[in-house]
Coordinates of C-alpha atoms (C1' of nucleotides) in Angstrom, one line a residue:
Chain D
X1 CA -7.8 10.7 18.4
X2 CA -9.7 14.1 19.8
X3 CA -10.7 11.8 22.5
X4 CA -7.4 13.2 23.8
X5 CA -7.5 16.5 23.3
X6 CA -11.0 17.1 24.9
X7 CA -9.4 16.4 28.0
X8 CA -6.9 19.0 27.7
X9 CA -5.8 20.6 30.5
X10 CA -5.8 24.7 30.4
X11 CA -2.2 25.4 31.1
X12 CA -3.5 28.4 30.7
X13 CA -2.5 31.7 29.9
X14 CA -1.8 31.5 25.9
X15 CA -5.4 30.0 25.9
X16 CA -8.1 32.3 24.2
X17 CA -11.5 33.6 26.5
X18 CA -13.4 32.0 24.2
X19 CA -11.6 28.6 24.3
X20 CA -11.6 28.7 28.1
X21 CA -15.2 29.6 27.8
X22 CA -16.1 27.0 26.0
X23 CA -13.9 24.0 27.5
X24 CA -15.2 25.2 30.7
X25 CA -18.9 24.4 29.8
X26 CA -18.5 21.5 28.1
X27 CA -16.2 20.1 31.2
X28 CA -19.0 20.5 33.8
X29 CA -21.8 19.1 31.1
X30 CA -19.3 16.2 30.4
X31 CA -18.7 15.5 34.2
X32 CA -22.0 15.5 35.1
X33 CA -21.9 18.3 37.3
X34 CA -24.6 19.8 35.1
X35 CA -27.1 17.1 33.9
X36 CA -29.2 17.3 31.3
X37 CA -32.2 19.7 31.3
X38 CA -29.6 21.7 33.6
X39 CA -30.4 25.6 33.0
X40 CA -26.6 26.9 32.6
X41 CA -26.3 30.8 33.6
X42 CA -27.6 33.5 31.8
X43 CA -25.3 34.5 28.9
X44 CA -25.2 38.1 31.5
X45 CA -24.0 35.2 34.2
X46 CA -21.1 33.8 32.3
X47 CA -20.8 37.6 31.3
X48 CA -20.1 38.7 35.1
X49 CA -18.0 35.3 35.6
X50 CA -15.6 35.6 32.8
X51 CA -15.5 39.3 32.6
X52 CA -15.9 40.0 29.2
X53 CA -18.7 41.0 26.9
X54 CA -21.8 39.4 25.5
X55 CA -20.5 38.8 22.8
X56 CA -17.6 36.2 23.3
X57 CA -20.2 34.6 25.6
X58 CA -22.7 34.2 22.9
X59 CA -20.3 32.6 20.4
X60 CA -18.9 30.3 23.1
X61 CA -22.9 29.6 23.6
X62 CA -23.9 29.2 20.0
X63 CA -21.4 27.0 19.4
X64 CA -21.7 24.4 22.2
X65 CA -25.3 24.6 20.5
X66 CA -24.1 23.8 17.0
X67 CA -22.3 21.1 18.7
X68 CA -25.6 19.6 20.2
X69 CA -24.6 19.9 24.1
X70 CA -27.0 22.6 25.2
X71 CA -30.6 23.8 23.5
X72 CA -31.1 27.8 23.6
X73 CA -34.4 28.8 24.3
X74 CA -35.4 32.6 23.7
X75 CA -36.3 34.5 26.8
X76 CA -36.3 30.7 28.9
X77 CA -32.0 30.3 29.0
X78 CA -30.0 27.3 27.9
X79 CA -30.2 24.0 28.7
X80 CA -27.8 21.0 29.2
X81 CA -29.3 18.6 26.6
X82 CA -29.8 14.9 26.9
X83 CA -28.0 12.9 24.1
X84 CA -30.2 12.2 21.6
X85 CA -28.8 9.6 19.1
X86 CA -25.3 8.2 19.0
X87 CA -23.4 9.8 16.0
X88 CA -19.8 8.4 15.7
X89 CA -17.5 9.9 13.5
X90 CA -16.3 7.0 11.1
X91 CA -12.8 7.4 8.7
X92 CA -12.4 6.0 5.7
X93 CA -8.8 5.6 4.8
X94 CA -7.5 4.8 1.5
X95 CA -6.3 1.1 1.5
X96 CA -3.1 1.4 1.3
X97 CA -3.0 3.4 4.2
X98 CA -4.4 0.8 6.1
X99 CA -2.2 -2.0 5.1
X100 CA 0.6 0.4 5.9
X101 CA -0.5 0.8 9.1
X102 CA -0.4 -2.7 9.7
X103 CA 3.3 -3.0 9.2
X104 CA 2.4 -5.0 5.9
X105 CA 3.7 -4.0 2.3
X106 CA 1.0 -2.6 0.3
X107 CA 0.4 -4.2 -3.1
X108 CA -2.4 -3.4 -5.8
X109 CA -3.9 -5.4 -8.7
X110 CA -6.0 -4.8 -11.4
X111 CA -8.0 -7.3 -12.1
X112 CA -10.4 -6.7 -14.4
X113 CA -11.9 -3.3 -16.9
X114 CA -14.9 -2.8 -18.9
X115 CA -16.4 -0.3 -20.6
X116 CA -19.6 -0.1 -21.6
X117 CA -22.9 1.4 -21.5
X118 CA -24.7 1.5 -18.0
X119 CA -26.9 -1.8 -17.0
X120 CA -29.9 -1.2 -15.6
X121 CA -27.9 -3.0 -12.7
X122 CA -25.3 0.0 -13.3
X123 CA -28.0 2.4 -13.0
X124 CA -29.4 0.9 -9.6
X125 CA -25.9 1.2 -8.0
X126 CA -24.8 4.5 -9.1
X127 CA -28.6 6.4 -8.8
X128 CA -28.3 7.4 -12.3
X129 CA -30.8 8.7 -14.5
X130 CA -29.8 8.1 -18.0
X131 CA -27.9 5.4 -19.7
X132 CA -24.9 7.2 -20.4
X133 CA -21.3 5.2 -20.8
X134 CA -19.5 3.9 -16.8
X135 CA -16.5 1.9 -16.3
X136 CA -16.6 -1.4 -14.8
X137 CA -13.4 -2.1 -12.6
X138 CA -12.2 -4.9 -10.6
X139 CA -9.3 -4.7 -8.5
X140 CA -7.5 -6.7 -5.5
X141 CA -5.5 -4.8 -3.0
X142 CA -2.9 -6.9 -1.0
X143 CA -1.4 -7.3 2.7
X144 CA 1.7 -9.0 2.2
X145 CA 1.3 -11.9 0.3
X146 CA -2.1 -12.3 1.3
X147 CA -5.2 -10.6 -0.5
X148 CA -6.7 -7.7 1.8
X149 CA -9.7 -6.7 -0.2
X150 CA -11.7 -6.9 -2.7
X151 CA -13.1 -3.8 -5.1
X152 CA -15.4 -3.6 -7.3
X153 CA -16.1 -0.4 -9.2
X154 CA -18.0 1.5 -11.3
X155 CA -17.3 4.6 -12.5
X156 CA -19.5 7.3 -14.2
X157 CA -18.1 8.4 -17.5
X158 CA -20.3 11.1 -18.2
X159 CA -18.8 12.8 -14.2
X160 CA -15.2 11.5 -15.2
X161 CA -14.9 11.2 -18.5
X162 CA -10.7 11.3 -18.6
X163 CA -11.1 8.0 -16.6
X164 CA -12.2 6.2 -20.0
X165 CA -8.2 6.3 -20.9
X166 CA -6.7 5.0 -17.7
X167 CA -5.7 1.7 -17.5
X168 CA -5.5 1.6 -13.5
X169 CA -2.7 -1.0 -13.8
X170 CA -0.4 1.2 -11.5
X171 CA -2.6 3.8 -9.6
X172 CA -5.6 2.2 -7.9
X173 CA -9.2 4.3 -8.6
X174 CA -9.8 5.2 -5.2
X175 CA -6.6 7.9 -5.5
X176 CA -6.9 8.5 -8.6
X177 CA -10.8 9.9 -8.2
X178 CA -9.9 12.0 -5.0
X179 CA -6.8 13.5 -7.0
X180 CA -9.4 15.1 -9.7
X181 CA -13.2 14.8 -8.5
X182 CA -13.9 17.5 -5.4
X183 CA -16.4 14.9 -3.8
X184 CA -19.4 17.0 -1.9
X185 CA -21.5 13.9 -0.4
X186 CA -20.8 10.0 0.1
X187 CA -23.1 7.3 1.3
X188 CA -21.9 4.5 3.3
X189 CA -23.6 1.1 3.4
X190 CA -21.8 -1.5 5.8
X191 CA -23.0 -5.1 6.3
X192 CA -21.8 -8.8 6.6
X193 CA -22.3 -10.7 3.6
X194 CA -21.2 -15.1 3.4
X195 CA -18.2 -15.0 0.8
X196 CA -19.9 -15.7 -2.6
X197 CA -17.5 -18.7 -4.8
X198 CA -16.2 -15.6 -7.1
X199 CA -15.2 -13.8 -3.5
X200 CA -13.4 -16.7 -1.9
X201 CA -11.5 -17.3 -4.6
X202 CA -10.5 -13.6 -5.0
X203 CA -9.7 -13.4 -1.5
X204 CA -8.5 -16.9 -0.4
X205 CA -10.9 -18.1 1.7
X206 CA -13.5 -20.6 1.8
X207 CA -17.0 -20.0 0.5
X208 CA -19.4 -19.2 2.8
X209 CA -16.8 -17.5 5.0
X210 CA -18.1 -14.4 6.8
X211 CA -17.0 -10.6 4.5
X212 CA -17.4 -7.5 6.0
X213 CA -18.5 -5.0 2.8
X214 CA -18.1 -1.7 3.0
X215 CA -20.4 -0.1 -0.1
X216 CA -19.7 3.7 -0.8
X217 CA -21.8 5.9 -3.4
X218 CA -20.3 9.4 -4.3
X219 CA -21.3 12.6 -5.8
X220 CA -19.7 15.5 -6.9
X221 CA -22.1 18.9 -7.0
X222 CA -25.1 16.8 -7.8
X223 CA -23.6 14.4 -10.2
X224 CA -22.9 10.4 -9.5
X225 CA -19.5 10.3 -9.6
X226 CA -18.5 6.3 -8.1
X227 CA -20.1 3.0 -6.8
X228 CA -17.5 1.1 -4.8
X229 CA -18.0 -2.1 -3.2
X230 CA -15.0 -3.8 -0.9
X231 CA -15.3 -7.1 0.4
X232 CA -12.8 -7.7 3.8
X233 CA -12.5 -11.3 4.9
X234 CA -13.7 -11.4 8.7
X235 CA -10.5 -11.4 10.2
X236 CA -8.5 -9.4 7.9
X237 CA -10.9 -5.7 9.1
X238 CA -12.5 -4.2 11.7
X239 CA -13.9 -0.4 11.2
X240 CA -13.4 1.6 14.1
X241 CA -15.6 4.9 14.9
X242 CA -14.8 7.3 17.2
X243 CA -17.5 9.4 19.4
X244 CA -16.4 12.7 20.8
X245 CA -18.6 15.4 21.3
X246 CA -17.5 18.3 19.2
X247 CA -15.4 20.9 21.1
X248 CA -15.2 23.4 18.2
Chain W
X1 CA -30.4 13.4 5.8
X2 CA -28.1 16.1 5.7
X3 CA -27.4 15.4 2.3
X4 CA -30.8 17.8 1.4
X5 CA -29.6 20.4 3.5
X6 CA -26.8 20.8 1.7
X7 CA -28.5 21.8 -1.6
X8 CA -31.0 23.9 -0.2
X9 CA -31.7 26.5 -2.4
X10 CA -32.3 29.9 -0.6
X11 CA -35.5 30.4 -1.4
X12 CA -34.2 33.4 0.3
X13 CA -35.4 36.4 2.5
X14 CA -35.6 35.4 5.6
X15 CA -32.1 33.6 5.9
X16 CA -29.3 35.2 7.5
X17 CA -26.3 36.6 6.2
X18 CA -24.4 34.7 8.1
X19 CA -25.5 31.6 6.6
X20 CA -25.6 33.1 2.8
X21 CA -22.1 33.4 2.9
X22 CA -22.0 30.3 4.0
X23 CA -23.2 28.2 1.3
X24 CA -22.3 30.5 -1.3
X25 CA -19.1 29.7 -0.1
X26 CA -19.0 25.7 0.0
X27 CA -21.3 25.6 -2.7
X28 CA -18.5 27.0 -5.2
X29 CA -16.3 24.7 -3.3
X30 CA -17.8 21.8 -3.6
X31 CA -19.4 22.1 -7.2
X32 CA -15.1 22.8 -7.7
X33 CA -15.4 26.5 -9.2
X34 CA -13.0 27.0 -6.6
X35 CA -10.4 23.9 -7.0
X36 CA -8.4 22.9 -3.6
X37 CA -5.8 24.8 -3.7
X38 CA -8.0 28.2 -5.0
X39 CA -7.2 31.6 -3.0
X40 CA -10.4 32.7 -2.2
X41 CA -11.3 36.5 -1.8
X42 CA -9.8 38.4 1.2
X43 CA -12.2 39.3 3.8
X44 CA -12.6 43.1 3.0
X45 CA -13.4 41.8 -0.8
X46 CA -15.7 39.6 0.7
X47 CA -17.1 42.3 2.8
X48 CA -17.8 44.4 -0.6
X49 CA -19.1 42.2 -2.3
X50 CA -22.2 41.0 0.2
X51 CA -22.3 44.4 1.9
X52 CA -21.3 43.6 5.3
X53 CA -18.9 43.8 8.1
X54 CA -16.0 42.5 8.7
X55 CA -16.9 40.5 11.4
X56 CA -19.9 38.8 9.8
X57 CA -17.5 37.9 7.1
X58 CA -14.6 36.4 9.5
X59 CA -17.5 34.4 11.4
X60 CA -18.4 32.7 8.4
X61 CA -15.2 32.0 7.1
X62 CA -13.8 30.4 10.3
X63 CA -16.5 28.4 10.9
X64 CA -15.9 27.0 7.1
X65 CA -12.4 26.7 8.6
X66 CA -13.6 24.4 11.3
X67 CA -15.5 22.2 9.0
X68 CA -12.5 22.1 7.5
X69 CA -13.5 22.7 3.9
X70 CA -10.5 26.0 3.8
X71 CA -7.6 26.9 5.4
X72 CA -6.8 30.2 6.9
X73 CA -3.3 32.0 6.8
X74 CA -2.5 35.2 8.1
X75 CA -1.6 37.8 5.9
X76 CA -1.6 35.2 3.0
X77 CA -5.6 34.7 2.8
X78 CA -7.9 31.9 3.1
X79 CA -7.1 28.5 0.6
X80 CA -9.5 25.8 -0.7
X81 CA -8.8 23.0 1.3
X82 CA -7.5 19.4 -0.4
X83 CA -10.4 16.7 0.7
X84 CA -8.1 15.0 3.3
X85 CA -9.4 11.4 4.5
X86 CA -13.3 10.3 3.8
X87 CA -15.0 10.7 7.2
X88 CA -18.3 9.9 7.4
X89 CA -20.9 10.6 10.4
X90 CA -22.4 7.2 11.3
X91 CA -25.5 7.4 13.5
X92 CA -26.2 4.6 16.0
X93 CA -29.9 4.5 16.5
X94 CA -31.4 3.0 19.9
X95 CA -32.5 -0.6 18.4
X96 CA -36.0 0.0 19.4
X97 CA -36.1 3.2 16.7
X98 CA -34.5 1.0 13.7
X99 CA -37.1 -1.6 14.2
X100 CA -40.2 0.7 14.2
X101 CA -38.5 2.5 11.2
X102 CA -39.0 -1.0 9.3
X103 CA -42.5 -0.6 10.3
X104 CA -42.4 -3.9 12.7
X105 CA -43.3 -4.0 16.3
X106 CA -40.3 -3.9 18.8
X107 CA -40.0 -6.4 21.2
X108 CA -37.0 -6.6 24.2
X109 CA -36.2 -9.9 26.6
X110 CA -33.7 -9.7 29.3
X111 CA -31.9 -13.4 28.6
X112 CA -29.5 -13.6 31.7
X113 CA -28.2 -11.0 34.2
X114 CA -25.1 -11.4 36.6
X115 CA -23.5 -9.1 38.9
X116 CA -19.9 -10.3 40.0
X117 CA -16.8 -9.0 40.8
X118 CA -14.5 -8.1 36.7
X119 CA -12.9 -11.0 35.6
X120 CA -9.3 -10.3 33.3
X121 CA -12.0 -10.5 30.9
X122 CA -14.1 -8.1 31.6
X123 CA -11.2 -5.5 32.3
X124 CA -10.1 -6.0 29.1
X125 CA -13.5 -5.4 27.3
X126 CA -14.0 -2.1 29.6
X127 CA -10.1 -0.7 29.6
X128 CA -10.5 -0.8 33.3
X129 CA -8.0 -0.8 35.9
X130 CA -9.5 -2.0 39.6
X131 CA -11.8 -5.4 39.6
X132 CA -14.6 -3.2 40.8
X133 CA -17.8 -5.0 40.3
X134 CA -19.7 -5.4 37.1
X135 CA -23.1 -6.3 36.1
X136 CA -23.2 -8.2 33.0
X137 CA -26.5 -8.4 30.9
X138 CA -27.8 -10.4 27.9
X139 CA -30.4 -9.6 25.7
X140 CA -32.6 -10.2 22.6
X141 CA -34.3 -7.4 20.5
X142 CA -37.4 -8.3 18.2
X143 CA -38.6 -7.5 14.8
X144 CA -41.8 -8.6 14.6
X145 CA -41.5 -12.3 15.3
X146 CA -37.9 -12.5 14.5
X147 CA -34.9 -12.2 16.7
X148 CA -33.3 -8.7 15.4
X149 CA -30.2 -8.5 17.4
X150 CA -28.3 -10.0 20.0
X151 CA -27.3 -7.6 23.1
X152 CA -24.4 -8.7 25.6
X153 CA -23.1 -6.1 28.2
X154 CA -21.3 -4.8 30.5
X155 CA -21.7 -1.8 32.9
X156 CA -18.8 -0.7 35.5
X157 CA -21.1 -0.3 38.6
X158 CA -18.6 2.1 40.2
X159 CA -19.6 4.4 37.5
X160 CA -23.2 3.3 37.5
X161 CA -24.2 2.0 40.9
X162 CA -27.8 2.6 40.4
X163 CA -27.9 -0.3 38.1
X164 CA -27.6 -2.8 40.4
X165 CA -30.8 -2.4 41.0
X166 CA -32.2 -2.3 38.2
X167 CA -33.5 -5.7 36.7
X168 CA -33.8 -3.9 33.0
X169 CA -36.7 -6.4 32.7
X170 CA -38.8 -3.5 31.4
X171 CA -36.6 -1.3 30.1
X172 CA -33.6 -2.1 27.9
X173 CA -30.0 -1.1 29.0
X174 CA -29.3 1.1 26.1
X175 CA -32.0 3.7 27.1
X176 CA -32.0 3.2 30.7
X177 CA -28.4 4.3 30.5
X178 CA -28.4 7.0 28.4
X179 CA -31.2 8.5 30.1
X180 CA -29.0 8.6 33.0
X181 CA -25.3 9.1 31.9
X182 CA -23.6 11.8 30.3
X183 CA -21.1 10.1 27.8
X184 CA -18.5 11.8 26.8
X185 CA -16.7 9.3 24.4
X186 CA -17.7 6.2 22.5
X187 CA -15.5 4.2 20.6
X188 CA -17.6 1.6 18.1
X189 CA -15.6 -1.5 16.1
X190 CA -18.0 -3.0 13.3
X191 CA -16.8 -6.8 12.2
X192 CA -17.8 -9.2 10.5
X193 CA -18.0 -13.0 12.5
X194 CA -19.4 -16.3 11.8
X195 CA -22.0 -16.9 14.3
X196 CA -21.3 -19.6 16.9
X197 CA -23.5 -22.1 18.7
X198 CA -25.1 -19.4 21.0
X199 CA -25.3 -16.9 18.8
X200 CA -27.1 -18.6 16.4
X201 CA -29.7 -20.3 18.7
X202 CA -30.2 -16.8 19.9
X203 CA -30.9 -15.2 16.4
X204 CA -32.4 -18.0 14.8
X205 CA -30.1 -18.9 12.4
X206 CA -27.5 -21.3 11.3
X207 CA -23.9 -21.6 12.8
X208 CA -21.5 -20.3 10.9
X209 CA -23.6 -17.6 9.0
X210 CA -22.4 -13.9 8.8
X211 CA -23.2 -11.7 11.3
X212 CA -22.4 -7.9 11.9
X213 CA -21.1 -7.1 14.9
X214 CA -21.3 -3.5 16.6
X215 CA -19.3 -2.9 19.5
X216 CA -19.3 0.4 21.2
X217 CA -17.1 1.0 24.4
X218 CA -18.7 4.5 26.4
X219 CA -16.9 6.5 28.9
X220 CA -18.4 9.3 31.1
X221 CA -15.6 11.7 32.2
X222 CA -12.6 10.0 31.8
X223 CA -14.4 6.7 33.7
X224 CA -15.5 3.4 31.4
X225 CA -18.9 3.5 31.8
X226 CA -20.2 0.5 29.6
X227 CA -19.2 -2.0 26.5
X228 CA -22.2 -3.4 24.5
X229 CA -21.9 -6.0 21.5
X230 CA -24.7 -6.1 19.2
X231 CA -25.0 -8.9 16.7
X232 CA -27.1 -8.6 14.0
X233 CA -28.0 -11.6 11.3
X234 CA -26.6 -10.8 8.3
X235 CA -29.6 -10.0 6.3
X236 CA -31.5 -7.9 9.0
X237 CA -28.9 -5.5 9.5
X238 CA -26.6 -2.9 7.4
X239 CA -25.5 0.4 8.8
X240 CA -25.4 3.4 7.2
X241 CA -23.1 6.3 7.4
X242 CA -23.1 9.9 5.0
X243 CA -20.6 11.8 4.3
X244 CA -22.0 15.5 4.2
X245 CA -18.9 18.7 4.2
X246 CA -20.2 20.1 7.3
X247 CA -22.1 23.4 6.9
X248 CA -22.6 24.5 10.7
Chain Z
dC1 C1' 25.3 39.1 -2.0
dC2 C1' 23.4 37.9 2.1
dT3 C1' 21.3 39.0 6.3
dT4 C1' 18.8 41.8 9.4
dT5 C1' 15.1 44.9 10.2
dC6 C1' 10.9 47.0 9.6
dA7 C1' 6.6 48.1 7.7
dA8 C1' 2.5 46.4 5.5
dT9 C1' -1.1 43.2 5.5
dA10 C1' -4.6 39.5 6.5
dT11 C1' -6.4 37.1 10.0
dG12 C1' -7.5 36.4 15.3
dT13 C1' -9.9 38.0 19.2
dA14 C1' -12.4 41.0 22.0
dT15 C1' -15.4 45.2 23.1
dA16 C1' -19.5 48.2 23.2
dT17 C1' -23.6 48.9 21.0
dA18 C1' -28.0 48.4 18.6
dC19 C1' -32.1 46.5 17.2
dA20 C1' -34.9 42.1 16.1
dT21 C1' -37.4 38.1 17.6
dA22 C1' -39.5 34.7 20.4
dA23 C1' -41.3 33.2 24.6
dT24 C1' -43.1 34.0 29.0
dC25 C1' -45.2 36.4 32.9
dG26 C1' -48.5 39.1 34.9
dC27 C1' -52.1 42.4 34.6
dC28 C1' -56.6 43.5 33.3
dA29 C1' -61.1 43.1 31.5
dT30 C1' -64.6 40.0 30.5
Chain X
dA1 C1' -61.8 31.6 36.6
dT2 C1' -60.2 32.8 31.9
dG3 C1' -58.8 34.7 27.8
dG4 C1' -56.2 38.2 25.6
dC5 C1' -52.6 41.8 25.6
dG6 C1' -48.6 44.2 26.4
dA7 C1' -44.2 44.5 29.0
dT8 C1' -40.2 42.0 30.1
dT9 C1' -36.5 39.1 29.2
dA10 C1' -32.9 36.2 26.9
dT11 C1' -31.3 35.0 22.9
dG12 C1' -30.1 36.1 17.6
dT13 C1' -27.8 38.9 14.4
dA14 C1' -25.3 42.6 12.8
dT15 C1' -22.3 46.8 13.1
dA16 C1' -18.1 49.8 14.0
dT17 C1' -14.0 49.7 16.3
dA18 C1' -9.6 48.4 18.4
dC19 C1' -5.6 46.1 19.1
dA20 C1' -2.8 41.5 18.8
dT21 C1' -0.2 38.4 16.0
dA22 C1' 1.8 35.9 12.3
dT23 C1' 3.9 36.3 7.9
dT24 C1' 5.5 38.3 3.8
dG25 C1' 8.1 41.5 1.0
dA26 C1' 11.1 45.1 0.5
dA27 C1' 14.5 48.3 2.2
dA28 C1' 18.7 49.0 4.8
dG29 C1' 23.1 47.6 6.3
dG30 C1' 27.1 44.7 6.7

DNA sequence: CCTTTCAATATGTATATACATAATCGCCAT
DNA sequence: ATGGCGATTATGTATATACATATTGAAAGG
């Protein structure tokens, strides 16, 4: 979606210095025109070429370096840098939003609730210490008639403890968590898996058929909060990621 | 790895201001003292309480603003921000640097190499308009003994014409490119397939098993540059993306 | 009572200035 | 030559200040 915006053109007069400062930069690194290892002008350059102070020419600066395009050195200057690793932004939309955007009516089931004290297996999933009480859900979300996904959760009592009297008949647990819990990290874990007989069945296909699963751990200051598996059928999902490098 | 960061405790002298306020910030954020939604302190209460400009303060505040984690109003103050949709940051490792991490020795073969003129095919895979000439490439990475993942590409020569003379006998594409070209955009699509007849000859395994499929289309300044599919076997292979509130 | 207007307020952006810090260059003595 | 040392330089961080701008709340006027 950014991918749009980067290439903004300056209309131009509205625009702050410091925007133009920095869109400027990141143009001519972008183009090519400076390659990496590039020495870009002294911040006292830009200074001179923009006309302003050091100062909105060091935040422009600091920033493009936050945003991994150039590498300040002290006393040496600033340097176009050469990509290092690939990082693509990846967004995880709530299911329904998904279905939605396919044009397809949206449609969630519960399937299955436990509660009980944590497994060992529990423990494993949810990187949890002791074996305090979690809730075992299994759900199916649908794209029209068809099933979409597959979810299967568990959820930490002892971090959530007003989930113990939900049902989740009507509200699936992936908005109801994000309406209470403030999550502060989540791991992602995606890989292709062959459709187990307990999978195809839940999602209508045969066994063996290729699943993409999409395997999310979260925490919330600290504390395990959720271990969510979903199981896509091949066709049904694709994850898309999107690169852009960060214009501030 | 940025979930460590995150915690860091300021051990504390030699850290800036700037970055105190910072984490004191989004730590009471994200441990949800301050619930979405929370007004939190005006800048000149802010610049009581740690002793400091104005200016230091603002920095810090619109940079949490950027990340996202508040939202800024004039003359109303600055508001705890409602998580909006999981993103994650998913990094895309050269293959070579996945397989040493597993502690096996990396091996590359260039399988087949063609240049031609873009087939409708190949337009489509690289969004591009003219039927310019393309080079198309397939490879195999190694783990150790074992096929690791299947490479098949495509580079737009009128965006890259030094590769047509580059065999990439030596040197895989992936590097040999981005030593070269400064991307500005990638777009990556993660599947889930069966594995057909060449695939599977290819990886060593059986038709019809899961595979995870990475496809990442680069541009460079507005031109299409290259689109790579990577097939991994199902069990060699799961990607994994964090979620981390960004703390600049 | 409703609307218009205006002043107060919090943030947005920019400046000039100051001193700290890290890295490099060149001088000098060995 | 060479090894150490201080001066120079570019960036890093912070301050005080100024004015712009959006938005709210209250006063003034119809």
């Amino acid at each position: 979606m950014s991918t749009i915006e980067a290439v903004d053109v300056d209309v131009g007069e509205s625009v702050s210095l410091h925007q133009r400062i920095l869109s400027d930069i990141s143009e001519r690194i972008l183009s090519g025109a400076w390659a990496p290892g590039h020495r870009i002008p002294f911040e006292h350059e830009l200074t001179a070429e923009y006309k302003c102070s050091r100062m909105t020419v060091n935040k422009a600066l600091s920033q493009l370096a936050k945003a991994g395009l150039i590498e300040r050195r002290r006393r040496s200057g600033s340097f176009v840098r050469r990509p290092q690793s690939q990082a693509a932004v990846l967004e995880i939309h709530d299911i329904r939003i998904e279905v939605e955007a396919l044009g397809l009516p949206y449609r969630y089931e519960r399937v299955a609730r436990h509660k009980r004290r944590s497994s060992a297996e529990d423990r494993a999933l949810l990187e949890l210490d002791s074996n305090g009480p979690v809730l075992a859900l299994e759900c199916r979300h649908f794209a029209g008639k068809r099933p979409f996904a597959h979810e299967q959760r568990l959820i930490n009592l002892a971090a959530v403890a007003e989930a113990a009297d939900e049902e989740f008949h009507a509200i699936a647990p992936g908005p109801w968590l994000i309406a209470r819990v403030p999550w502060s990290a989540a791991e992602h874990r995606i890989r292709a898996v062959a459709a187990d007989r307990h999978i195809a069945a839940a999602l209508d296909i045969e066994p063996g058929a290729p699943c993409l699963v999409v395997e999310r751990r979260t925490w919330s200051a600290e504390h395990p909060v959720t271990h969510v598996r979903f199981t896509y059928a091949a066709e049904s999902h694709a994850l898309v990621a999107r690169f852009t490098p960060s214009q501030g």
